[in-house]
XYZ file of C-alpha atoms in Angstrom:
723
model
C -32.550 26.488 -29.324
C -30.379 27.933 -26.585
C -30.541 30.706 -24.024
C -28.054 32.697 -21.993
C -28.163 33.213 -18.262
C -31.057 35.260 -16.883
C -30.918 38.516 -15.004
C -33.006 38.722 -11.843
C -36.014 40.569 -13.256
C -36.020 38.627 -16.526
C -38.207 36.045 -14.772
C -41.202 38.371 -14.223
C -44.029 38.671 -16.715
C -44.617 36.358 -19.634
C -45.412 33.964 -21.113
C -42.303 33.528 -23.264
C -43.411 30.171 -24.721
C -46.877 29.727 -26.225
C -48.904 27.466 -28.469
C -50.341 29.279 -31.481
C -54.041 29.646 -30.548
C -54.947 29.337 -34.239
C -53.393 25.874 -34.677
C -55.877 23.200 -33.615
C -53.162 20.511 -33.848
C -51.095 22.321 -31.174
C -47.935 21.706 -33.202
C -47.015 25.372 -33.692
C -45.049 26.709 -30.727
C -43.371 30.087 -30.302
C -40.549 30.592 -27.789
C -38.626 33.681 -26.743
C -35.210 33.199 -25.183
C -32.896 35.274 -23.066
C -30.608 37.079 -25.470
C -30.447 34.399 -28.187
C -33.528 35.253 -30.212
C -37.047 34.145 -31.095
C -37.838 30.597 -32.241
C -40.792 28.738 -33.751
C -41.499 25.031 -34.000
C -43.981 23.538 -36.478
C -43.713 19.966 -35.187
C -44.595 20.167 -31.524
C -41.124 21.166 -30.344
C -39.024 18.494 -32.047
C -37.254 21.021 -34.267
C -36.919 24.795 -34.064
C -36.309 27.627 -36.516
C -35.008 31.025 -35.500
C -37.410 33.818 -36.435
C -36.481 37.450 -36.940
C -32.770 36.856 -37.463
C -30.663 38.939 -35.114
C -33.498 41.365 -34.293
C -33.582 40.048 -30.714
C -29.956 38.889 -30.512
C -29.209 40.475 -27.141
C -32.707 40.980 -25.733
C -34.235 38.959 -22.927
C -37.600 38.056 -24.465
C -40.220 37.927 -21.732
C -43.524 37.724 -23.581
C -44.666 36.301 -26.931
C -48.248 36.664 -28.161
C -50.050 35.551 -31.328
C -53.447 37.138 -31.913
C -56.322 34.724 -31.801
C -58.045 34.671 -35.179
C -55.031 36.267 -36.892
C -52.004 33.961 -36.908
C -50.059 36.497 -38.952
C -49.986 39.021 -36.074
C -47.169 38.303 -33.620
C -46.146 40.453 -30.630
C -42.782 40.072 -28.899
C -41.703 41.955 -25.765
C -38.555 42.026 -23.669
C -35.472 44.040 -22.896
C -32.726 44.392 -20.334
C -32.126 45.373 -16.700
C -29.415 47.381 -15.005
C -28.929 44.914 -12.136
C -25.889 45.952 -10.147
C -25.392 48.956 -12.408
C -24.094 46.663 -15.124
C -26.796 46.183 -17.805
C -26.166 43.610 -20.505
C -25.903 45.019 -23.970
C -29.135 44.672 -25.848
C -32.401 46.216 -26.851
C -35.758 46.489 -25.141
C -39.295 47.175 -26.225
C -42.316 45.761 -28.016
C -41.980 44.382 -31.538
C -44.827 43.607 -33.947
C -45.078 41.445 -37.057
C -48.014 41.299 -39.459
C -46.484 38.548 -41.605
C -46.105 35.632 -39.158
C -42.618 36.703 -38.100
C -41.245 37.376 -41.559
C -40.224 40.819 -40.341
C -40.617 42.805 -37.123
C -41.020 46.498 -36.336
C -40.415 47.978 -32.919
C -43.592 49.825 -31.957
C -42.656 50.727 -28.355
C -39.216 51.591 -27.042
C -38.763 50.384 -23.465
C -36.238 49.030 -21.046
C -38.443 45.977 -20.496
C -41.868 44.785 -21.665
C -43.463 42.312 -19.269
C -46.932 41.442 -20.553
C -49.150 41.904 -23.597
C -52.903 41.108 -23.615
C -55.731 41.891 -26.031
C -59.183 42.851 -24.812
C -61.718 40.490 -26.417
C -64.442 43.141 -26.803
C -62.684 46.416 -27.592
C -59.865 44.676 -29.454
C -57.365 47.026 -27.823
C -53.955 45.731 -26.785
C -52.615 46.429 -23.275
C -48.864 46.490 -22.581
C -47.099 46.511 -19.199
C -43.536 47.838 -19.360
C -40.738 49.856 -17.837
C -39.713 52.766 -20.030
C -36.149 53.690 -20.964
C -35.852 56.115 -18.042
C -37.042 53.510 -15.537
C -40.677 54.615 -15.272
C -43.366 51.959 -14.772
C -45.917 52.087 -17.575
C -49.251 50.629 -18.648
C -50.232 51.435 -22.238
C -53.339 50.783 -24.293
C -52.930 50.419 -28.052
C -55.785 51.008 -30.479
C -55.657 50.852 -34.261
C -57.772 51.371 -37.354
C -55.921 48.573 -39.129
C -54.205 45.991 -36.945
C -52.089 44.810 -39.878
C -50.623 48.292 -40.287
C -48.486 49.398 -37.337
C -48.494 52.995 -38.564
C -52.151 53.248 -37.401
C -51.306 52.215 -33.832
C -52.260 54.799 -31.205
C -50.813 54.582 -27.676
C -52.590 55.821 -24.540
C -50.663 55.955 -21.240
C -52.932 54.527 -18.512
C -50.376 54.576 -15.719
C -51.914 57.628 -14.059
C -55.334 55.979 -14.145
C -53.921 52.863 -12.523
C -51.987 54.808 -9.891
C -48.217 55.117 -9.669
C -46.033 52.624 -7.852
C -42.388 51.956 -7.130
C -42.393 48.424 -8.561
C -42.817 47.144 -12.084
C -46.279 46.367 -13.448
C -45.837 42.643 -14.068
C -49.409 41.368 -13.629
C -51.817 41.876 -16.533
C -54.725 39.610 -17.472
C -58.315 39.707 -18.786
C -61.050 37.845 -16.882
C -64.004 36.058 -18.421
C -66.294 39.025 -17.646
C -63.985 41.165 -19.836
C -62.594 43.107 -16.869
C -58.839 43.707 -16.723
C -56.530 42.952 -13.792
C -53.245 44.904 -13.562
C -50.823 44.999 -10.680
C -47.466 46.156 -9.455
C -45.031 43.512 -8.301
C -45.220 44.271 -4.576
C -47.958 46.873 -4.314
C -51.385 47.776 -5.674
C -53.379 45.269 -7.731
C -56.418 46.789 -9.469
C -59.385 45.915 -11.669
C -60.933 47.848 -14.555
C -64.350 47.223 -16.061
C -64.227 50.046 -18.640
C -61.323 49.112 -20.906
C -58.683 50.616 -18.601
C -60.123 54.090 -18.167
C -60.718 53.706 -14.422
C -59.389 51.248 -11.851
C -60.471 49.932 -8.439
C -57.858 48.536 -6.072
C -58.388 44.949 -4.914
C -58.064 44.269 -1.197
C -55.627 41.344 -1.592
C -56.342 40.454 2.029
C -55.399 37.140 3.666
C -58.420 34.932 4.329
C -59.172 34.947 8.088
C -59.307 31.129 8.193
C -56.116 30.626 6.190
C -53.414 28.660 7.983
C -50.358 30.888 8.237
C -47.400 29.323 6.421
C -44.039 29.267 8.146
C -42.671 32.077 6.022
C -45.485 34.560 6.691
C -44.712 37.454 9.006
C -46.762 37.799 12.202
C -49.541 40.351 11.789
C -49.392 40.287 7.991
C -52.869 40.962 6.609
C -52.245 41.309 2.884
C -50.606 39.109 0.255
C -47.150 40.565 -0.249
C -44.005 40.119 -2.276
C -43.704 39.359 -5.940
C -47.267 39.292 -7.272
C -46.672 38.179 -10.813
C -49.162 36.075 -12.733
C -52.890 35.504 -12.275
C -55.302 33.083 -13.956
C -59.009 32.476 -13.554
C -60.428 28.968 -13.147
C -62.373 28.295 -16.393
C -64.907 26.259 -14.392
C -65.359 28.743 -11.532
C -65.182 32.460 -12.287
C -64.706 33.317 -8.586
C -61.643 31.069 -8.198
C -58.399 32.870 -9.034
C -54.815 31.630 -8.722
C -51.881 34.009 -8.333
C -48.139 33.414 -8.291
C -46.092 35.399 -5.771
C -42.549 35.523 -4.457
C -43.481 32.930 -1.830
C -45.564 30.578 -3.943
C -49.170 30.274 -5.107
C -52.142 32.054 -3.533
C -55.765 31.037 -4.212
C -58.916 33.147 -3.958
C -62.407 31.653 -4.047
C -64.237 34.971 -3.723
C -63.132 36.862 -6.802
C -59.895 38.249 -5.382
C -61.303 39.613 -2.115
C -59.297 37.251 0.126
C -56.451 34.811 -0.466
C -55.163 31.529 0.949
C -51.654 30.102 0.383
C -51.505 26.885 -1.628
C -47.785 26.230 -1.933
C -47.159 23.001 -0.045
C -44.428 21.052 -1.728
C -43.174 23.978 -3.821
C -39.642 25.116 -3.046
C -39.481 28.849 -2.424
C -36.104 29.934 -1.086
C -32.753 30.756 -2.604
C -30.328 28.680 -0.565
C -26.788 29.293 0.604
C -24.058 26.983 1.864
C -25.413 24.276 4.167
C -24.046 24.088 7.729
C -23.943 21.108 10.093
C -24.217 20.721 13.856
C -20.767 19.704 15.147
C -22.090 16.851 17.313
C -25.563 15.839 16.135
C -25.655 14.407 12.584
C -29.431 14.861 12.361
C -29.285 18.667 12.676
C -28.635 20.411 9.373
C -29.277 24.094 8.654
C -29.810 25.503 5.164
C -29.459 29.322 5.202
C -31.779 31.007 2.726
C -32.685 34.324 1.250
C -35.859 35.997 2.487
C -36.968 33.082 4.670
C -33.982 33.150 7.071
C -33.373 29.409 6.890
C -34.575 25.853 7.220
C -33.622 23.484 10.055
C -33.615 19.782 9.161
C -33.909 17.480 12.165
C -33.387 14.117 10.452
C -30.253 14.686 8.416
C -32.370 15.507 5.401
C -33.781 12.013 4.882
C -37.397 13.191 4.730
C -36.691 16.282 2.643
C -38.672 18.361 5.150
C -37.630 20.885 7.753
C -38.695 23.817 9.896
C -38.751 27.214 8.193
C -37.591 29.653 10.859
C -38.711 33.007 9.528
C -41.585 33.276 12.003
C -39.383 32.415 14.975
C -36.399 34.665 14.449
C -36.881 38.229 15.713
C -37.085 40.380 12.616
C -35.897 43.924 12.197
C -37.924 46.588 10.371
C -36.784 45.101 7.095
C -38.563 41.802 7.706
C -37.269 39.787 4.740
C -33.529 39.324 4.880
C -30.830 36.982 3.626
C -29.295 34.706 6.245
C -26.392 33.687 4.085
C -24.289 32.598 7.057
C -24.642 30.529 10.197
C -22.127 29.368 12.748
C -22.949 26.703 15.295
C -19.874 27.445 17.311
C -17.908 24.816 19.206
C -18.409 22.667 22.306
C -20.924 20.128 23.552
C -23.884 22.548 23.495
C -22.903 25.167 20.925
C -24.733 28.428 20.498
C -26.393 28.785 17.139
C -25.792 32.149 15.468
C -27.563 33.293 12.319
C -26.110 36.265 10.498
C -27.346 38.221 7.549
C -29.172 41.178 6.096
C -31.445 41.922 3.200
C -29.287 43.078 0.291
C -27.658 46.386 1.338
C -29.246 46.802 4.764
C -27.539 46.682 8.130
C -25.704 43.623 9.399
C -27.943 41.581 11.703
C -27.031 38.874 14.203
C -29.278 36.709 16.346
C -28.436 33.723 18.551
C -30.255 30.692 19.893
C -29.200 27.953 22.297
C -32.370 25.840 22.011
C -32.360 24.903 18.320
C -34.251 27.944 17.212
C -37.182 27.917 19.624
C -36.101 31.250 21.093
C -33.724 33.919 19.845
C -31.733 36.847 21.203
C -30.655 39.778 19.070
C -26.923 40.258 19.529
C -26.064 43.106 17.171
C -27.475 45.144 14.378
C -30.897 46.645 14.046
C -29.763 50.228 13.663
C -27.129 52.060 11.712
C -23.674 51.730 13.211
C -24.783 49.401 16.032
C -21.927 48.075 18.172
C -19.188 49.355 15.910
C -20.578 47.855 12.702
C -21.295 50.107 9.717
C -24.691 50.480 8.174
C -25.620 49.297 4.677
C -23.282 46.334 4.773
C -24.603 42.757 4.951
C -22.743 39.837 6.467
C -20.905 37.779 3.861
C -18.709 35.436 5.909
C -18.042 34.743 9.579
C -16.083 32.641 12.051
C -17.190 32.109 15.646
C -14.851 30.675 18.285
C -16.442 31.128 21.687
C -16.686 34.862 22.338
C -14.317 35.621 19.477
C -16.137 36.551 16.288
C -14.705 37.465 12.905
C -17.183 38.944 10.460
C -16.597 39.888 6.830
C -19.129 42.467 5.784
C -19.576 43.734 2.283
C -16.366 45.733 2.364
C -14.379 45.231 5.580
C -13.603 42.658 8.289
C -14.564 43.236 11.933
C -13.618 41.406 15.139
C -15.390 40.986 18.462
C -13.990 39.421 21.623
C -17.201 39.673 23.671
C -19.592 37.487 21.720
C -20.684 40.139 19.273
C -21.444 42.937 21.706
C -18.751 45.213 20.299
C -16.777 45.100 17.070
C -13.549 46.663 15.841
C -12.495 46.966 12.237
C -9.365 44.851 11.658
C -9.153 44.808 7.869
C -10.132 47.291 5.166
C -10.498 46.111 1.586
C -10.041 49.482 -0.019
C -12.810 48.563 -2.443
C -16.428 49.654 -2.567
C -19.168 47.246 -3.519
C -19.484 43.546 -2.940
C -15.943 42.194 -2.836
C -16.701 38.929 -1.011
C -19.293 37.444 -3.306
C -17.699 34.002 -3.205
C -19.060 33.580 0.366
C -17.195 31.907 3.244
C -13.924 33.641 2.394
C -12.970 33.687 6.069
C -11.440 30.316 6.939
C -10.070 28.758 10.131
C -6.478 27.476 10.132
C -4.538 25.556 12.787
C -4.501 27.132 16.267
C -4.972 30.893 16.076
C -4.358 31.009 12.337
C -7.115 32.570 10.266
C -7.279 32.900 6.490
C -9.000 35.532 4.424
C -9.375 35.765 0.647
C -10.439 38.951 -1.098
C -11.057 39.137 -4.823
C -8.305 41.025 -6.634
C -6.719 41.714 -3.253
C -5.154 38.307 -2.736
C -4.830 35.763 0.057
C -4.148 36.940 3.634
C -3.160 35.128 6.824
C -3.456 36.107 10.490
C -1.682 34.247 13.292
C -3.444 35.944 16.218
C -7.072 34.991 15.701
C -7.698 37.718 13.155
C -6.623 40.658 15.290
C -3.979 41.710 12.762
C -3.423 40.978 9.099
C -0.320 41.463 7.034
C 0.124 41.945 3.326
C -1.273 39.376 0.881
C 0.968 36.326 0.706
C -0.327 34.845 -2.577
C -3.096 34.726 -5.200
C -2.800 38.386 -6.103
C -5.126 39.763 -8.758
C -7.415 36.755 -8.988
C -11.116 36.109 -8.573
C -12.785 33.121 -6.942
C -13.113 31.256 -3.655
C -10.708 29.667 -1.151
C -11.500 26.997 1.458
C -9.407 25.316 4.154
C -9.791 21.604 4.873
C -11.096 21.482 8.495
C -9.354 18.151 9.110
C -6.077 19.419 7.612
C -6.289 23.190 8.145
C -2.892 23.917 6.588
C -4.233 22.479 3.330
C -6.247 24.944 1.268
C -8.008 24.777 -2.067
C -8.725 27.705 -4.372
C -10.998 27.769 -7.398
C -10.019 30.827 -9.415
C -11.043 32.338 -12.717
C -10.853 35.481 -14.825
C -14.075 37.422 -14.400
C -12.225 40.175 -16.184
C -9.128 39.445 -18.278
C -6.708 39.260 -15.383
C -4.867 36.467 -13.622
C -4.286 33.100 -15.236
C -7.858 32.056 -15.951
C -9.893 29.527 -14.026
C -8.027 26.767 -12.254
C -8.266 24.615 -9.183
C -5.220 24.973 -6.958
C -4.023 23.369 -3.735
C -1.691 24.622 -1.041
C -0.284 22.362 1.685
C 1.679 25.087 3.487
C -1.033 27.484 4.585
C -1.167 29.424 1.337
C 2.510 30.207 0.740
C 2.690 28.134 -2.444
C 0.043 26.651 -4.759
C -0.126 23.804 -7.267
C -2.692 23.424 -10.047
C -5.016 20.405 -9.774
C -6.848 18.884 -12.705
C -7.752 20.597 -15.954
C -10.415 23.104 -14.941
C -10.712 25.851 -17.531
C -11.612 29.504 -17.933
C -15.301 30.296 -17.580
C -17.040 33.656 -17.369
C -20.837 33.436 -17.330
C -21.315 36.526 -15.134
C -23.594 37.062 -12.174
C -23.094 36.612 -8.440
C -24.414 33.057 -8.379
C -22.132 32.058 -11.265
C -18.942 32.305 -9.197
C -17.189 28.922 -8.946
C -17.977 27.013 -5.739
C -15.844 24.652 -3.707
C -15.724 22.786 -0.409
C -13.134 20.458 1.100
C -13.130 18.050 4.041
C -10.567 15.396 4.974
C -9.191 15.084 1.450
C -12.601 15.089 -0.205
C -13.357 17.979 -2.568
C -16.468 19.130 -4.385
C -16.325 21.883 -7.015
C -18.783 23.574 -9.336
C -16.582 24.423 -12.274
C -15.811 23.638 -15.876
C -13.470 21.196 -17.607
C -12.571 20.807 -21.293
C -15.648 19.690 -23.203
C -18.117 21.198 -20.731
C -20.387 23.839 -22.230
C -21.708 24.722 -18.776
C -20.349 24.445 -15.283
C -20.730 21.005 -13.704
C -20.253 19.575 -10.209
C -17.186 17.360 -9.784
C -16.141 15.275 -6.778
C -12.811 13.856 -5.636
C -12.074 11.662 -2.614
C -8.285 11.668 -2.999
C -7.352 15.314 -2.582
C -7.996 16.213 -6.202
C -5.801 13.642 -7.925
C -8.786 12.010 -9.678
C -12.294 13.296 -10.342
C -15.770 11.994 -10.980
C -18.595 14.146 -12.233
C -21.759 14.398 -10.156
C -23.906 16.077 -12.812
C -24.519 14.898 -16.347
C -24.850 17.300 -19.309
C -28.638 16.984 -19.434
C -29.049 17.458 -15.675
C -26.788 20.430 -15.047
C -27.584 22.160 -11.751
C -27.609 25.903 -12.498
C -26.771 28.851 -10.274
C -25.038 26.927 -7.499
C -24.633 29.151 -4.438
C -22.947 26.683 -2.106
C -21.357 23.239 -1.853
C -21.014 21.591 1.560
C -19.376 18.254 2.375
C -21.264 16.491 5.148
C -18.929 15.785 8.111
C -21.224 13.072 9.475
C -21.884 11.230 6.207
C -18.562 11.015 4.310
C -18.990 11.441 0.584
C -22.322 13.250 0.823
C -22.434 16.653 -0.880
C -25.144 19.256 -0.143
C -25.778 21.523 -3.127
C -27.551 24.860 -2.638
C -28.771 26.906 -5.571
C -30.296 30.224 -6.544
C -32.792 28.121 -8.456
C -34.724 27.614 -5.204
C -33.586 24.079 -4.451
C -31.195 22.204 -2.199
C -29.934 18.845 -3.441
C -28.087 16.058 -1.649
C -25.649 13.851 -3.566
C -24.233 10.632 -2.132
C -21.696 8.931 -4.418
C -22.106 5.207 -4.943
C -19.834 2.633 -6.502
C -18.931 3.259 -10.120
C -20.250 0.879 -12.740
C -17.640 -1.331 -14.440
C -17.846 0.794 -17.578
C -17.513 4.056 -15.608
C -14.462 2.607 -13.830
C -12.953 1.736 -17.228
C -13.578 5.288 -18.445
C -11.948 6.677 -15.317
C -8.908 4.468 -15.838
C -8.398 5.409 -19.483
C -9.871 8.915 -19.785
C -10.061 10.209 -16.192
C -13.824 10.735 -16.582
C -16.852 8.694 -15.546
C -19.311 9.774 -18.257
C -19.098 8.703 -21.931
C -18.652 11.975 -23.777
C -16.044 13.723 -25.879
C -13.221 11.375 -26.745
C -14.636 8.993 -24.113
C -18.020 8.739 -25.871
C -19.411 5.283 -26.601
C -18.689 5.408 -30.325
C -15.670 7.691 -30.299
C -12.419 6.246 -31.637
C -9.557 8.307 -30.180
C -6.813 5.920 -31.403
C -8.363 5.803 -34.905
C -8.065 2.031 -35.273
C -11.660 1.615 -36.406
C -12.796 0.233 -33.032
C -15.134 2.427 -30.994
C -14.661 2.782 -27.240
C -17.571 0.520 -26.341
C -15.998 -2.322 -28.347
C -12.531 -1.608 -26.925
C -14.109 -1.969 -23.490
C -15.982 -5.176 -24.294
C -13.129 -6.887 -26.174
C -10.438 -5.853 -23.644
C -8.684 -3.443 -25.982
C -6.794 -0.229 -25.275
C -8.798 2.792 -26.513
C -5.674 4.939 -26.755
C -3.450 2.467 -28.637
C -4.292 1.334 -32.180
C -4.661 -2.472 -32.178
C -7.179 -4.825 -33.805
C -5.878 -8.063 -32.292
C -8.687 -8.317 -29.750
C -11.516 -8.295 -32.299
C -13.666 -11.465 -32.579
C -12.467 -14.217 -34.924
C -14.556 -16.586 -37.075
C -13.778 -20.092 -38.350
C -15.523 -23.227 -39.688
C -15.193 -26.494 -37.794
C -16.816 -29.912 -37.860
C -17.743 -31.795 -34.691
C -19.304 -35.270 -34.775
C -20.504 -34.756 -38.295
C -22.030 -31.307 -37.786
C -20.494 -28.237 -39.375
C -20.380 -25.056 -37.301
C -19.447 -21.440 -37.763
C -17.302 -20.846 -34.670
C -16.976 -17.378 -33.135
C -14.155 -16.659 -30.675
C -14.567 -13.552 -28.545
C -11.843 -12.047 -26.356
C -13.667 -10.308 -23.536
C -12.807 -7.916 -20.755
C -13.137 -9.913 -17.503
C -14.165 -6.725 -15.663
C -16.956 -5.927 -18.135
C -19.647 -7.619 -16.080
C -22.214 -5.149 -17.446
C -21.782 -6.482 -21.020
C -23.788 -9.380 -22.460
C -22.407 -10.995 -25.632
C -24.651 -12.541 -28.292
C -23.500 -14.412 -31.430
C -26.204 -13.708 -34.014
C -26.585 -14.946 -37.576
C -28.699 -14.580 -40.715
C -28.832 -15.905 -44.276
C -29.908 -12.543 -45.715
C -27.547 -9.690 -44.968
C -29.935 -7.052 -46.346
C -33.315 -8.042 -44.937
C -32.401 -10.361 -42.055
C -33.770 -11.340 -39.652
C -30.883 -11.701 -37.210
C -31.210 -14.294 -34.454
C -29.193 -16.156 -31.857
C -31.776 -18.936 -31.427
C -29.438 -21.877 -32.303
C -26.211 -20.188 -31.240
C -24.377 -22.325 -28.687
C -22.006 -21.006 -25.995
C -19.518 -23.877 -25.697
C -16.788 -22.113 -23.695
C -17.642 -19.433 -21.103
C -14.138 -18.561 -19.983
C -13.173 -15.530 -17.924
C -11.336 -13.950 -20.860
C -12.502 -15.966 -23.883
C -15.976 -16.925 -25.107
C -16.568 -19.464 -27.883
C -19.872 -19.671 -29.727
C -20.884 -22.263 -32.336
C -23.588 -21.661 -34.918
C -24.679 -24.856 -36.761
C -24.946 -24.611 -40.528
C -28.560 -25.010 -41.666
C -29.455 -28.194 -43.529
C -30.086 -28.123 -47.260
C -28.842 -25.702 -49.860
C -27.145 -22.687 -48.282
C -26.229 -19.655 -50.337
C -24.579 -17.770 -47.480
C -24.398 -17.506 -43.700
C -23.548 -14.228 -42.005
C -22.627 -13.766 -38.348
C -22.090 -10.838 -35.980
C -21.344 -10.297 -32.294
C -23.920 -8.121 -30.567
C -23.219 -6.349 -27.277
C -25.792 -5.398 -24.648
C -24.622 -2.796 -22.098
C -26.586 -2.850 -18.854
């Protein structure tokens, strides 16, 4: 079972994976995927069978429901979204099967179906959706024969519920048979008469609730991303609700709410930034929450969320995707950002975030900056600021009080989505990379820019090594069929010429957060990219300028949606990984195991996969890699001379089967055992009487005494144990 990447609103509604309520063994599981179909497992999830063929091939399936008491009736809902004006191809709506998924009929055409519930008393089915023209809808379905979809009758209840600007993503039935329905960011209501009339719930914040760090001052109502709600089966007045900022709990039947999200990550992170002098101060910019300040270098995993401290503009939730700590002994801390397409906003602090001063932004066209254009990248050098907004680059020489446009992209839309595409070179040199526009260089602090000097017509990200600012690295790929595909390239002359590094390959998974990521510092490089054999993008690390690579992530632990990689200047080798999956991860490379070192030497990888897999045999000599490693062979040259050898000897009247093993002296993670048996079919195998008579650095000799009495046969093998 597989799934493609999600669109933003594909994560609302649900559930997309359920246990069949009619199976008391809990072995029957249904699962909807994002644009790869519907699946069912009959063995508790060990194996899966696709259901419905290509009916849902390009639909993001959000909700799957099997009627209780009627396992043959299956409901499937999903669709597509026009995020960024670029909807994926596919179909949306509500499908129904009366034959356990043998065939499906679409009974409601929609752009997206979020939730499906059945009322236990009336038997009616309620459906929350967005119709094909974008309208938010709540429907009630009744039927004279639930096994015959032609008897289904739809009633639009949206007017009864009250219109809203957000999708209706909350829909549940309580144990008193009342129905809860709610818009994502607005009205949540309750009906006690099968959906005919609705009463809005207060959704107020409990007066004794401790305000979390992310909550806005003066906020009196639970806001942002109300999605799912469940009722405690042991306490009908205790409700739990998921929101955009975590879990809220009510103990009075939904009248008031208290946050209960300690320990749950909530923010989409961007590239981590470090204080230039104090290694303990680390700032993780985030979406919505403005950022987290870590005061212990990240060792505790806890920090201060600064949303309540930073002065907020009318649009209170905004993305601080950039921060610059400036230079000097006591640098000024500047946070820059905006919420999606709203005005650029700057605010500064010189006391580690305890107090803030608004420097620019807050109204359309403030201080020479355009409206509707968020900050994407910035450089701060004293009073000189360079800021890349969504379309153009602006410069200030008075600490952000006034800005002048110095570069126009000529493109509309988000052309800097790689983030940090402004880079500092030696002296007054500044670099700027614009997708499809190429690589630019300024020699006067960004006041003027010439024509692109290289990397024309490509898509990706460029970084300069702060310790060697004339050395740049670019991770490029073909988002559309242009350029030369994805590759990692290095320039040692300020961008005039480039050389390909490694074997990074073309990858197009789409989406802002799927752009390749890179950071470089003093010859160390971290990239989120793809190499031959990778089905998904992985994080790779090099400490020698890109000549050799080790992989940070393994196939089963891929980190998705990486939004930023940052090499820690105070802890060499440490990589900070920010994601759109609401986490920030710290990786510190350790010493490679002997086997990983052997793989790196022979295959230039550190994980056993592909032709470097444990039991792969790339030289086709019948000896798998793990045995080549143990017996000191060459996995890329056919040769059987290093295999163990057997012979019969006699010593002081005792006959032995002698086993000679050539071993790799560096394979300290391998244990060798000489085992034997008299029955090759049934065993048992043992090494109980096996004697190690020579424990040399490169040769081991074992002796197995022949058993006394009649002996039909004696079989021996060498067993390897890899630590």
